[in-house]
Short mmCIF file of C-alpha atoms in Angstrom, two decimals:
data_model
loop_
_atom_site.label_atom_id
_atom_site.label_comp_id
_atom_site.label_asym_id
_atom_site.label_seq_id
_atom_site.Cartn_x
_atom_site.Cartn_y
_atom_site.Cartn_z
CA UNK A 537 0.00 0.00 0.00
CA UNK A 538 1.02 3.60 -0.54
CA UNK A 539 2.11 5.60 2.49
CA UNK A 540 -0.85 6.30 4.76
CA UNK A 541 -3.22 3.79 3.15
CA UNK A 542 -2.89 1.26 5.97
CA UNK A 543 -4.04 3.90 8.46
CA UNK A 544 -6.92 4.89 6.17
CA UNK A 545 -7.99 1.27 5.87
CA UNK A 546 -7.95 0.72 9.64
CA UNK A 547 -9.98 3.92 10.11
CA UNK A 548 -12.47 2.66 7.50
CA UNK A 549 -12.88 -0.61 9.43
CA UNK A 550 -13.20 1.18 12.79
CA UNK A 551 -15.83 3.53 11.34
CA UNK A 552 -17.77 0.50 10.09
CA UNK A 553 -17.65 -1.06 13.56
CA UNK A 554 -18.86 2.22 15.06
CA UNK A 555 -21.81 2.15 12.63
CA UNK A 556 -22.55 -1.50 13.37
CA UNK A 557 -20.65 -3.50 16.06
CA UNK A 558 -21.30 -6.75 14.16
CA UNK A 559 -18.95 -5.71 11.32
CA UNK A 560 -16.03 -8.19 11.18
CA UNK A 561 -12.52 -7.83 9.81
CA UNK A 562 -9.19 -9.62 10.19
CA UNK A 563 -5.63 -8.74 9.19
CA UNK A 564 -2.62 -11.00 8.76
CA UNK A 565 0.80 -9.42 9.25
CA UNK A 566 4.03 -10.62 7.67
CA UNK A 567 7.41 -10.99 9.41
CA UNK A 568 8.10 -7.28 8.90
CA UNK A 569 4.77 -6.31 10.52
CA UNK A 570 3.36 -5.30 7.14
CA UNK A 571 -0.28 -6.10 6.31
CA UNK A 572 -0.32 -9.17 4.03
CA UNK A 573 -3.91 -10.48 3.90
CA UNK A 574 -7.23 -8.79 4.69
CA UNK A 575 -10.69 -10.28 5.23
CA UNK A 576 -13.89 -8.42 6.01
CA UNK A 577 -17.64 -9.07 6.26
CA UNK A 578 -20.31 -6.55 7.21
CA UNK A 579 -23.33 -7.29 9.42
CA UNK A 580 -25.58 -8.09 6.45
CA UNK A 581 -23.04 -10.64 5.17
CA UNK A 582 -23.01 -12.31 8.60
CA UNK A 583 -26.81 -12.50 8.54
CA UNK A 584 -26.89 -13.77 4.96
CA UNK A 585 -24.44 -16.55 5.76
CA UNK A 586 -26.51 -17.63 8.77
CA UNK A 587 -29.54 -18.01 6.49
CA UNK A 588 -27.96 -19.16 3.21
CA UNK A 589 -24.43 -20.36 3.95
CA UNK A 590 -25.13 -24.02 3.16
CA UNK A 591 -23.47 -23.92 -0.29
CA UNK A 592 -20.63 -21.47 -0.91
CA UNK A 593 -18.62 -20.52 -3.99
CA UNK A 594 -15.16 -18.98 -3.64
CA UNK A 595 -13.03 -17.60 -6.44
CA UNK A 596 -10.15 -15.15 -6.77
CA UNK A 597 -9.49 -12.65 -9.52
CA UNK A 598 -6.66 -10.35 -10.52
CA UNK A 599 -6.53 -6.83 -11.90
CA UNK A 600 -8.46 -5.12 -9.09
CA UNK A 601 -5.33 -3.23 -8.05
CA UNK A 602 -2.18 -2.02 -9.79
CA UNK A 603 -0.03 -4.62 -8.01
CA UNK A 604 -2.33 -7.38 -9.37
CA UNK A 605 -2.85 -8.86 -5.93
CA UNK A 606 -5.67 -11.43 -5.73
CA UNK A 607 -9.13 -10.29 -4.66
CA UNK A 608 -11.60 -12.99 -3.65
CA UNK A 609 -15.26 -13.25 -2.77
CA UNK A 610 -17.41 -15.81 -0.93
CA UNK A 611 -20.91 -15.98 -2.38
CA UNK A 612 -24.01 -18.20 -2.43
CA UNK A 613 -27.70 -18.35 -3.35
CA UNK A 614 -30.50 -16.62 -1.44
CA UNK A 615 -34.12 -17.86 -1.40
CA UNK A 616 -34.69 -16.27 -4.84
CA UNK A 617 -31.62 -18.07 -6.27
CA UNK A 618 -29.88 -14.71 -6.51
CA UNK A 619 -26.34 -13.86 -5.45
CA UNK A 620 -25.59 -13.07 -1.80
CA UNK A 621 -22.13 -12.14 -0.53
CA UNK A 622 -20.66 -13.70 2.63
CA UNK A 623 -17.30 -11.93 2.80
CA UNK A 624 -14.29 -10.81 0.79
CA UNK A 625 -10.48 -10.85 1.06
CA UNK A 626 -7.62 -8.92 -0.46
CA UNK A 627 -4.63 -11.26 -0.53
CA UNK A 628 -0.87 -10.92 -0.90
CA UNK A 629 -0.51 -14.25 -2.73
CA UNK A 630 -2.24 -17.56 -3.41
CA UNK A 631 -0.17 -19.86 -1.23
CA UNK A 632 -1.40 -22.58 1.12
CA UNK A 633 -0.53 -20.43 4.14
CA UNK A 634 -2.56 -17.47 2.85
CA UNK A 635 -5.58 -19.59 1.98
CA UNK A 636 -5.45 -21.40 5.32
CA UNK A 637 -5.39 -18.09 7.20
CA UNK A 638 -8.23 -16.74 5.04
CA UNK A 639 -10.53 -19.74 5.52
CA UNK A 640 -9.92 -19.70 9.28
CA UNK A 641 -10.72 -15.97 9.37
CA UNK A 642 -13.90 -16.65 7.38
CA UNK A 643 -15.04 -19.33 9.83
CA UNK A 644 -14.16 -17.17 12.82
CA UNK A 645 -16.31 -14.30 11.49
CA UNK A 646 -19.22 -16.72 10.95
CA UNK A 647 -19.08 -18.39 14.39
CA UNK A 648 -17.37 -21.52 13.07
CA UNK A 649 -20.28 -22.54 10.84
CA UNK A 650 -18.93 -24.79 8.07
CA UNK A 651 -20.83 -24.89 4.75
CA UNK A 652 -22.18 -28.21 3.54
CA UNK A 653 -20.51 -27.72 0.16
CA UNK A 654 -17.76 -25.40 -1.05
CA UNK A 655 -16.92 -24.81 -4.71
CA UNK A 656 -13.51 -23.55 -5.82
CA UNK A 657 -11.34 -23.77 -8.90
CA UNK A 658 -8.68 -26.47 -9.32
CA UNK A 659 -5.85 -24.82 -7.38
CA UNK A 660 -3.55 -27.17 -5.44
CA UNK A 661 -2.76 -24.74 -2.62
CA UNK A 662 -6.41 -23.78 -2.23
CA UNK A 663 -7.52 -27.42 -2.31
CA UNK A 664 -5.06 -28.34 0.44
CA UNK A 665 -6.31 -25.45 2.62
CA UNK A 666 -9.95 -26.42 2.01
CA UNK A 667 -9.23 -30.00 3.09
CA UNK A 668 -7.61 -28.79 6.30
CA UNK A 669 -9.99 -25.98 7.34
CA UNK A 670 -13.29 -27.14 5.80
CA UNK A 671 -12.75 -30.83 6.52
CA UNK A 672 -16.47 -31.43 7.20
CA UNK A 673 -17.60 -29.79 3.94
CA UNK A 674 -17.89 -31.45 0.55
CA UNK A 675 -15.37 -29.82 -1.81
CA UNK A 676 -16.54 -29.46 -5.40
CA UNK A 677 -14.42 -28.27 -8.32
CA UNK A 678 -15.73 -25.71 -10.79
CA UNK A 679 -16.95 -27.61 -13.85
CA UNK A 680 -16.60 -24.51 -16.05
CA UNK A 681 -12.88 -24.25 -15.32
CA UNK A 682 -12.42 -27.99 -15.86
CA UNK A 683 -14.10 -27.81 -19.27
CA UNK A 684 -11.86 -24.87 -20.23
CA UNK A 685 -8.82 -26.91 -19.24
CA UNK A 686 -10.16 -29.90 -21.12
CA UNK A 687 -10.44 -27.86 -24.34
CA UNK A 688 -6.88 -26.63 -23.89
CA UNK A 689 -5.14 -29.84 -22.82
CA UNK A 690 -7.02 -32.40 -24.90
CA UNK A 691 -6.45 -30.27 -28.00
CA UNK A 692 -2.73 -30.07 -27.26
CA UNK A 693 -2.44 -33.78 -26.56
CA UNK A 694 -4.26 -34.64 -29.74
CA UNK A 695 -2.03 -32.31 -31.75
CA UNK A 696 1.19 -33.91 -30.45
CA UNK A 697 -0.02 -37.37 -31.38
CA UNK A 698 -0.54 -36.37 -34.99
CA UNK A 699 2.39 -34.07 -35.74
CA UNK A 700 4.39 -36.82 -37.44
CA UNK A 701 1.46 -37.83 -39.60
CA UNK A 702 0.91 -34.24 -40.67
CA UNK A 703 4.47 -33.93 -41.95
CA UNK A 704 3.97 -36.91 -44.21
CA UNK A 705 0.91 -35.38 -45.89
CA UNK A 706 1.95 -33.41 -48.94
CA UNK A 707 -1.14 -33.03 -51.00
CA UNK A 708 -3.59 -30.24 -50.18
CA UNK A 709 -6.63 -32.47 -50.44
CA UNK A 710 -5.16 -34.95 -47.99
CA UNK A 711 -4.31 -32.13 -45.58
CA UNK A 712 -7.88 -30.78 -45.66
CA UNK A 713 -9.32 -34.22 -45.09
CA UNK A 714 -6.88 -34.81 -42.26
CA UNK A 715 -7.81 -31.47 -40.64
CA UNK A 716 -11.52 -32.25 -40.79
CA UNK A 717 -10.92 -35.69 -39.32
CA UNK A 718 -8.89 -34.22 -36.45
CA UNK A 719 -11.59 -31.63 -35.69
CA UNK A 720 -14.25 -34.34 -35.65
CA UNK A 721 -12.13 -36.46 -33.31
CA UNK A 722 -11.55 -33.51 -30.97
CA UNK A 723 -15.29 -32.78 -30.91
CA UNK A 724 -16.03 -36.42 -30.08
CA UNK A 725 -13.45 -36.46 -27.25
CA UNK A 726 -14.85 -33.25 -25.77
CA UNK A 727 -18.37 -34.67 -25.99
CA UNK A 728 -17.17 -37.83 -24.25
CA UNK A 729 -15.54 -35.82 -21.45
CA UNK A 730 -18.64 -33.65 -21.03
CA UNK A 731 -20.78 -36.80 -20.74
CA UNK A 732 -18.45 -38.16 -18.05
CA UNK A 733 -18.83 -34.92 -16.13
CA UNK A 734 -22.58 -34.32 -16.43
CA UNK A 735 -24.46 -37.39 -17.70
CA UNK A 736 -23.39 -40.76 -16.29
CA UNK A 737 -25.10 -41.40 -12.96
CA UNK A 738 -23.75 -44.92 -12.53
CA UNK A 739 -20.14 -45.16 -11.31
CA UNK A 740 -19.42 -48.36 -13.25
CA UNK A 741 -20.66 -46.75 -16.47
CA UNK A 742 -18.53 -43.67 -15.76
CA UNK A 743 -15.40 -45.79 -15.28
CA UNK A 744 -16.06 -47.70 -18.48
CA UNK A 745 -16.70 -44.58 -20.60
CA UNK A 746 -13.74 -42.70 -19.12
CA UNK A 747 -11.44 -45.63 -19.90
CA UNK A 748 -12.70 -45.73 -23.51
CA UNK A 749 -12.05 -42.00 -23.82
CA UNK A 750 -8.50 -42.38 -22.50
CA UNK A 751 -7.73 -44.86 -25.27
CA UNK A 752 -8.57 -42.22 -27.88
CA UNK A 753 -5.81 -39.96 -26.53
CA UNK A 754 -2.25 -41.31 -26.53
CA UNK A 755 -0.81 -38.73 -24.16
CA UNK A 756 -3.06 -38.99 -21.14
CA UNK A 757 -1.24 -36.75 -18.64
CA UNK A 758 -4.05 -34.26 -18.06
CA UNK A 759 -6.82 -36.89 -18.13
CA UNK A 760 -4.93 -38.93 -15.53
CA UNK A 761 -4.48 -35.87 -13.29
CA UNK A 762 -8.14 -34.80 -13.43
CA UNK A 763 -9.28 -38.41 -12.91
CA UNK A 764 -7.68 -38.35 -9.44
CA UNK A 765 -10.26 -35.71 -8.43
CA UNK A 766 -13.28 -37.38 -10.03
CA UNK A 767 -15.20 -37.36 -6.71
CA UNK A 768 -15.22 -33.56 -6.91
CA UNK A 769 -16.63 -33.09 -10.43
CA UNK A 770 -18.21 -36.25 -11.90
CA UNK A 771 -22.02 -36.45 -11.77
CA UNK A 772 -22.05 -40.03 -10.47
CA UNK A 773 -20.00 -39.00 -7.43
CA UNK A 774 -21.75 -35.64 -6.87
CA UNK A 775 -25.36 -36.75 -7.27
CA UNK A 776 -25.95 -37.14 -3.52
CA UNK A 777 -24.09 -33.92 -2.58
CA UNK A 778 -26.13 -30.93 -1.44
CA UNK A 779 -25.33 -28.34 -4.14
CA UNK A 780 -28.57 -26.35 -4.73
CA UNK A 781 -27.86 -27.00 -8.41
CA UNK A 782 -24.52 -25.16 -8.26
CA UNK A 783 -21.69 -26.84 -10.16
CA UNK A 784 -19.23 -23.98 -10.69
CA UNK A 785 -17.77 -20.78 -9.23
CA UNK A 786 -19.45 -18.61 -11.86
CA UNK A 787 -21.48 -16.83 -9.15
CA UNK A 788 -18.19 -15.54 -7.73
CA UNK A 789 -16.82 -14.77 -11.19
CA UNK A 790 -19.97 -12.85 -12.11
CA UNK A 791 -19.61 -10.62 -9.06
CA UNK A 792 -15.90 -10.15 -9.79
CA UNK A 793 -16.81 -9.05 -13.33
CA UNK A 794 -19.37 -6.59 -11.94
CA UNK A 795 -16.64 -5.22 -9.69
CA UNK A 796 -14.36 -4.53 -12.66
CA UNK A 797 -17.01 -2.41 -14.40
CA UNK A 798 -16.25 1.31 -13.92
CA UNK A 799 -13.23 0.26 -11.87
CA UNK A 800 -9.63 1.38 -12.30
CA UNK A 801 -6.67 -0.57 -10.96
CA UNK A 802 -5.08 2.59 -9.57
CA UNK A 803 -7.93 3.17 -7.09
CA UNK A 804 -6.62 3.64 -3.56
CA UNK A 805 -7.78 1.17 -0.90
CA UNK A 806 -10.70 3.30 0.34
CA UNK A 807 -12.05 3.91 -3.16
CA UNK A 808 -11.78 0.17 -3.72
CA UNK A 809 -13.85 -0.53 -0.57
CA UNK A 810 -16.46 2.06 -1.57
CA UNK A 811 -16.72 0.60 -5.07
CA UNK A 812 -17.12 -2.89 -3.61
CA UNK A 813 -19.89 -1.59 -1.33
CA UNK A 814 -21.79 -0.25 -4.35
CA UNK A 815 -21.53 -3.57 -6.20
CA UNK A 816 -22.72 -5.53 -3.15
CA UNK A 817 -25.58 -3.08 -2.60
CA UNK A 818 -26.64 -3.65 -6.20
CA UNK A 819 -27.02 -7.37 -5.45
CA UNK A 820 -29.00 -6.56 -2.30
CA UNK A 821 -31.28 -4.24 -4.25
CA UNK A 822 -32.04 -7.14 -6.60
CA UNK A 823 -33.34 -9.12 -3.63
CA UNK A 824 -35.45 -6.19 -2.44
CA UNK A 825 -37.00 -5.94 -5.92
CA UNK A 826 -37.67 -9.69 -5.99
CA UNK A 827 -39.21 -9.51 -2.52
CA UNK A 828 -41.47 -6.65 -3.62
CA UNK A 829 -42.54 -8.47 -6.79
CA UNK A 830 -43.24 -11.70 -4.87
CA UNK A 831 -45.65 -9.86 -2.57
CA UNK A 832 -47.29 -7.87 -5.34
CA UNK A 833 -47.81 -10.64 -7.90
CA UNK A 834 -49.75 -13.86 -7.43
CA UNK A 835 -47.96 -17.12 -8.35
CA UNK A 836 -48.89 -18.57 -11.73
CA UNK A 837 -50.72 -21.87 -11.28
CA UNK A 838 -51.05 -24.03 -14.39
CA UNK A 839 -54.33 -25.64 -13.24
CA UNK A 840 -57.70 -23.88 -13.01
CA UNK A 841 -58.51 -25.83 -9.85
CA UNK A 842 -55.12 -26.44 -8.28
CA UNK A 843 -54.80 -29.27 -5.74
CA UNK A 844 -54.04 -28.46 -2.07
CA UNK A 845 -50.35 -29.32 -2.43
CA UNK A 846 -49.82 -26.78 -5.22
CA UNK A 847 -51.70 -24.07 -3.34
CA UNK A 848 -49.63 -24.83 -0.24
CA UNK A 849 -46.38 -24.67 -2.21
CA UNK A 850 -47.36 -21.37 -3.89
CA UNK A 851 -47.90 -19.79 -0.47
CA UNK A 852 -44.72 -21.17 1.07
CA UNK A 853 -42.05 -21.03 -1.66
CA UNK A 854 -40.60 -17.95 -3.35
CA UNK A 855 -41.85 -17.57 -6.96
CA UNK A 856 -38.82 -19.06 -8.71
CA UNK A 857 -38.69 -22.07 -6.40
CA UNK A 858 -42.44 -22.58 -6.70
CA UNK A 859 -42.08 -22.58 -10.48
CA UNK A 860 -39.47 -25.34 -10.18
CA UNK A 861 -41.73 -27.29 -7.80
CA UNK A 862 -44.70 -26.88 -10.14
CA UNK A 863 -42.56 -28.31 -12.95
CA UNK A 864 -41.93 -31.38 -10.82
CA UNK A 865 -45.66 -31.61 -10.11
CA UNK A 866 -46.36 -31.68 -13.85
CA UNK A 867 -43.84 -34.52 -14.21
CA UNK A 868 -45.63 -36.40 -11.44
CA UNK A 869 -48.97 -36.11 -13.27
CA UNK A 870 -47.52 -37.69 -16.41
CA UNK A 871 -45.42 -40.32 -14.62
CA UNK A 872 -46.15 -44.05 -14.71
CA UNK A 873 -45.62 -46.42 -11.79
CA UNK A 874 -44.92 -50.08 -11.31
CA UNK A 875 -45.20 -51.51 -7.79
CA UNK A 876 -42.44 -53.83 -6.65
CA UNK A 877 -42.73 -56.82 -4.34
CA UNK A 878 -41.53 -54.81 -1.33
CA UNK A 879 -44.02 -52.78 0.70
CA UNK A 880 -44.44 -49.27 -0.76
CA UNK A 881 -41.63 -49.69 -3.27
CA UNK A 882 -42.21 -48.43 -6.79
CA UNK A 883 -40.51 -47.89 -10.10
CA UNK A 884 -41.52 -44.42 -11.30
CA UNK A 885 -40.70 -42.75 -14.57
CA UNK A 886 -41.48 -41.97 -18.15
CA UNK A 887 -41.15 -45.37 -19.73
CA UNK A 888 -41.35 -43.99 -23.29
CA UNK A 889 -37.83 -42.56 -22.88
CA UNK A 890 -36.71 -45.40 -20.59
CA UNK A 891 -36.12 -43.08 -17.64
CA UNK A 892 -37.06 -44.73 -14.38
CA UNK A 893 -36.16 -44.46 -10.72
CA UNK A 894 -36.85 -46.51 -7.63
CA UNK A 895 -38.90 -44.77 -4.92
CA UNK A 896 -39.50 -46.14 -1.42
CA UNK A 897 -42.24 -44.67 0.75
CA UNK A 898 -43.29 -44.77 4.41
CA UNK A 899 -46.91 -43.57 4.80
CA UNK A 900 -46.80 -43.47 8.61
CA UNK A 901 -43.78 -41.16 8.75
CA UNK A 902 -44.69 -39.48 5.42
CA UNK A 903 -41.21 -40.18 4.03
CA UNK A 904 -40.20 -40.87 0.42
CA UNK A 905 -36.73 -41.72 -0.86
CA UNK A 906 -36.02 -41.53 -4.60
CA UNK A 907 -32.95 -42.96 -6.31
CA UNK A 908 -32.60 -39.77 -8.42
CA UNK A 909 -31.67 -37.99 -5.16
CA UNK A 910 -32.89 -34.60 -6.33
CA UNK A 911 -34.11 -33.59 -2.87
CA UNK A 912 -30.72 -34.45 -1.37
CA UNK A 913 -29.01 -32.24 -3.99
CA UNK A 914 -31.36 -29.29 -4.40
CA UNK A 915 -33.89 -29.37 -1.57
CA UNK A 916 -36.98 -29.66 -3.81
CA UNK A 917 -38.92 -32.92 -4.09
CA UNK A 918 -38.78 -34.59 -7.48
CA UNK A 919 -41.83 -35.65 -9.51
CA UNK A 920 -41.09 -39.32 -8.76
CA UNK A 921 -41.34 -38.73 -5.01
CA UNK A 922 -44.51 -36.63 -5.43
CA UNK A 923 -46.06 -39.52 -7.38
CA UNK A 924 -45.48 -41.95 -4.51
CA UNK A 925 -46.74 -39.44 -1.92
CA UNK A 926 -49.97 -39.31 -3.94
CA UNK A 927 -50.15 -43.10 -4.12
CA UNK A 928 -49.83 -43.16 -0.31
CA UNK A 929 -52.80 -40.73 -0.19
CA UNK A 930 -50.67 -37.85 1.16
CA UNK A 931 -52.18 -34.75 -0.43
CA UNK A 932 -50.21 -31.98 1.26
CA UNK A 933 -46.47 -31.39 1.27
CA UNK A 934 -44.94 -32.79 4.50
CA UNK A 935 -43.30 -29.97 6.48
CA UNK A 936 -39.96 -31.82 6.69
CA UNK A 937 -39.68 -31.56 2.89
CA UNK A 938 -40.11 -27.78 2.90
CA UNK A 939 -36.58 -26.44 3.12
CA UNK A 940 -36.71 -23.11 4.95
CA UNK A 941 -33.93 -21.59 2.84
CA UNK A 942 -36.25 -21.74 -0.22
CA UNK A 943 -39.30 -20.23 1.50
CA UNK A 944 -40.67 -16.70 1.81
CA UNK A 945 -39.80 -16.86 5.52
CA UNK A 946 -36.17 -17.81 4.93
CA UNK A 947 -34.95 -14.71 6.76
CA UNK A 948 -37.18 -15.09 9.80
CA UNK A 949 -35.52 -15.45 13.19
CA UNK A 950 -32.80 -13.51 14.97
CA UNK A 951 -29.13 -13.97 14.06
CA UNK A 952 -26.31 -13.46 16.55
CA UNK A 953 -22.74 -12.46 15.82
CA UNK A 954 -19.72 -14.21 17.32
CA UNK A 955 -19.97 -11.98 20.42
CA UNK A 956 -23.51 -13.22 21.09
CA UNK A 957 -25.22 -9.94 20.08
CA UNK A 958 -28.39 -9.96 18.02
CA UNK A 959 -27.37 -8.52 14.66
CA UNK A 960 -29.20 -5.39 13.58
CA UNK A 961 -28.90 -4.97 9.84
CA UNK A 962 -29.37 -1.19 9.95
CA UNK A 963 -28.83 0.33 13.43
CA UNK A 964 -29.92 3.78 12.24
CA UNK A 965 -33.22 2.41 10.99
CA UNK A 966 -33.67 0.42 14.21
CA UNK A 967 -33.01 3.55 16.32
CA UNK A 968 -35.49 5.54 14.24
CA UNK A 969 -38.19 2.90 14.70
CA UNK A 970 -37.49 2.81 18.45
CA UNK A 971 -37.72 6.61 18.57
CA UNK A 972 -41.08 6.59 16.80
CA UNK A 973 -42.37 3.85 19.09
CA UNK A 974 -41.25 5.59 22.31
CA UNK A 975 -42.40 9.03 21.11
CA UNK A 976 -45.86 7.63 20.52
CA UNK A 977 -45.89 5.97 23.94
CA UNK A 978 -44.63 9.11 25.75
CA UNK A 979 -47.12 11.27 23.90
CA UNK A 980 -50.01 9.07 25.08
CA UNK A 981 -48.63 9.07 28.63
CA UNK A 982 -48.26 12.87 28.67
CA UNK A 983 -51.75 13.31 27.26
CA UNK A 984 -53.30 11.16 30.02
CA UNK A 985 -51.13 12.51 32.87
CA UNK A 986 -51.66 16.18 32.02
CA UNK A 987 -55.26 16.02 33.31
CA UNK A 988 -54.11 15.04 36.83
CA UNK A 989 -51.55 17.22 38.71
CA UNK A 990 -50.39 14.33 40.89
CA UNK A 991 -49.69 12.24 37.77
CA UNK A 992 -47.69 15.08 36.23
CA UNK A 993 -45.54 15.23 39.38
CA UNK A 994 -45.08 11.43 39.36
CA UNK A 995 -44.05 11.28 35.70
CA UNK A 996 -41.76 14.27 36.09
CA UNK A 997 -39.98 12.78 39.12
CA UNK A 998 -39.66 9.37 37.41
CA UNK A 999 -38.06 10.91 34.35
CA UNK A 1000 -35.65 12.88 36.57
CA UNK A 1001 -34.66 9.68 38.39
CA UNK A 1002 -34.07 7.87 35.08
CA UNK A 1003 -32.01 10.78 33.79
CA UNK A 1004 -29.83 10.87 36.92
CA UNK A 1005 -29.19 7.12 36.60
CA UNK A 1006 -27.78 7.65 33.15
CA UNK A 1007 -30.81 6.30 31.29
CA UNK A 1008 -30.52 7.29 27.66
CA UNK A 1009 -26.71 7.63 27.81
CA UNK A 1010 -25.98 4.00 26.98
CA UNK A 1011 -25.71 2.90 30.62
#
């Protein structure tokens, strides 16, 4: 930092704490007592993480300052599936030690609450720190970054295999044919890799297809390296992981891109913080707009006489989540079933496209378990499970299948910071509401007491006693 910027930054943080005591920040010093890494989270970020910190995406970006130091951001989904921010760091470097300190600072700010799932890119130092600090969380790798690497590395590996053959081709026609053949082979390999990542739900099928793909590429260095992390990106290994449908760090990257708009790398540290505040506030305004629209507009029901379960879901879920649930309800209406020998065991699916799943139900406990595991991943019941609930004559959505984080009341309930204080999102607004409440109460009291001299004396003496005791001065 330039001379004086460290003091300006500390003053900025102290001013934020004065505005709201729940503001959190942490600094890591190097051996020369210089600031190396910075992490901060305001009161709203602490509250957001308490409500929506089950699945977190973390990514770093460069170019936010003239020294090209990494800037990172922790983000997730709110109940409208929109971006919420949980905290941000400015880092000196991307080493294991820096990431370990950062993740520990993050957990400390959020009372030690570990997310169920954390998505990052494929960075060795970051991965090691995640395994050490977030040991209880499932660590997923960004599929977008993996596909980018696949395009790069598989293309290079294919090129090296065919360099010698290219040199032997002398005729133009043969060269053109060879080029087309290579492009087709590359497209096929990329399609095979994409299928391994997103399509195969059976582990045995994945292993078989991946092995076939490896045989198409002579130099298998990158494929072998990414295979070692298959539990963190392949669909068959991730299908029972709670992800909310997130498979990449693009939420973080999107916010980083927003940050770079109207931003110059020579901004001083305070201008950087102010610019970051504006970007975060823009995301928060999106939620306010969605909240307003959800209260103003009625949910769109596709049936003229909707069943009780759909009406219940439309009242409980936010509009986007209800739309997803209603889509599953439509699938349930068109699904076919075949009862198995076991009690309340069914094969459910669309048999015309040979898609079927096993569903087991328990009518007494109102529990359904589907082999597609959508509820375990996203928190919304699948059409297969809804079909079996209907077969068990359960016409309303059991409360234990209504995930609070997807409901209109997702933000209900008090949240405490690490000091045990109830977090107030906007202390100024809270003080104003308290002032209005007490003014109204005192006005009524004065109006009633003014008619009786003895009451006036009593109220006057009581107020004097309270004033002498320091009431109203924070004591």
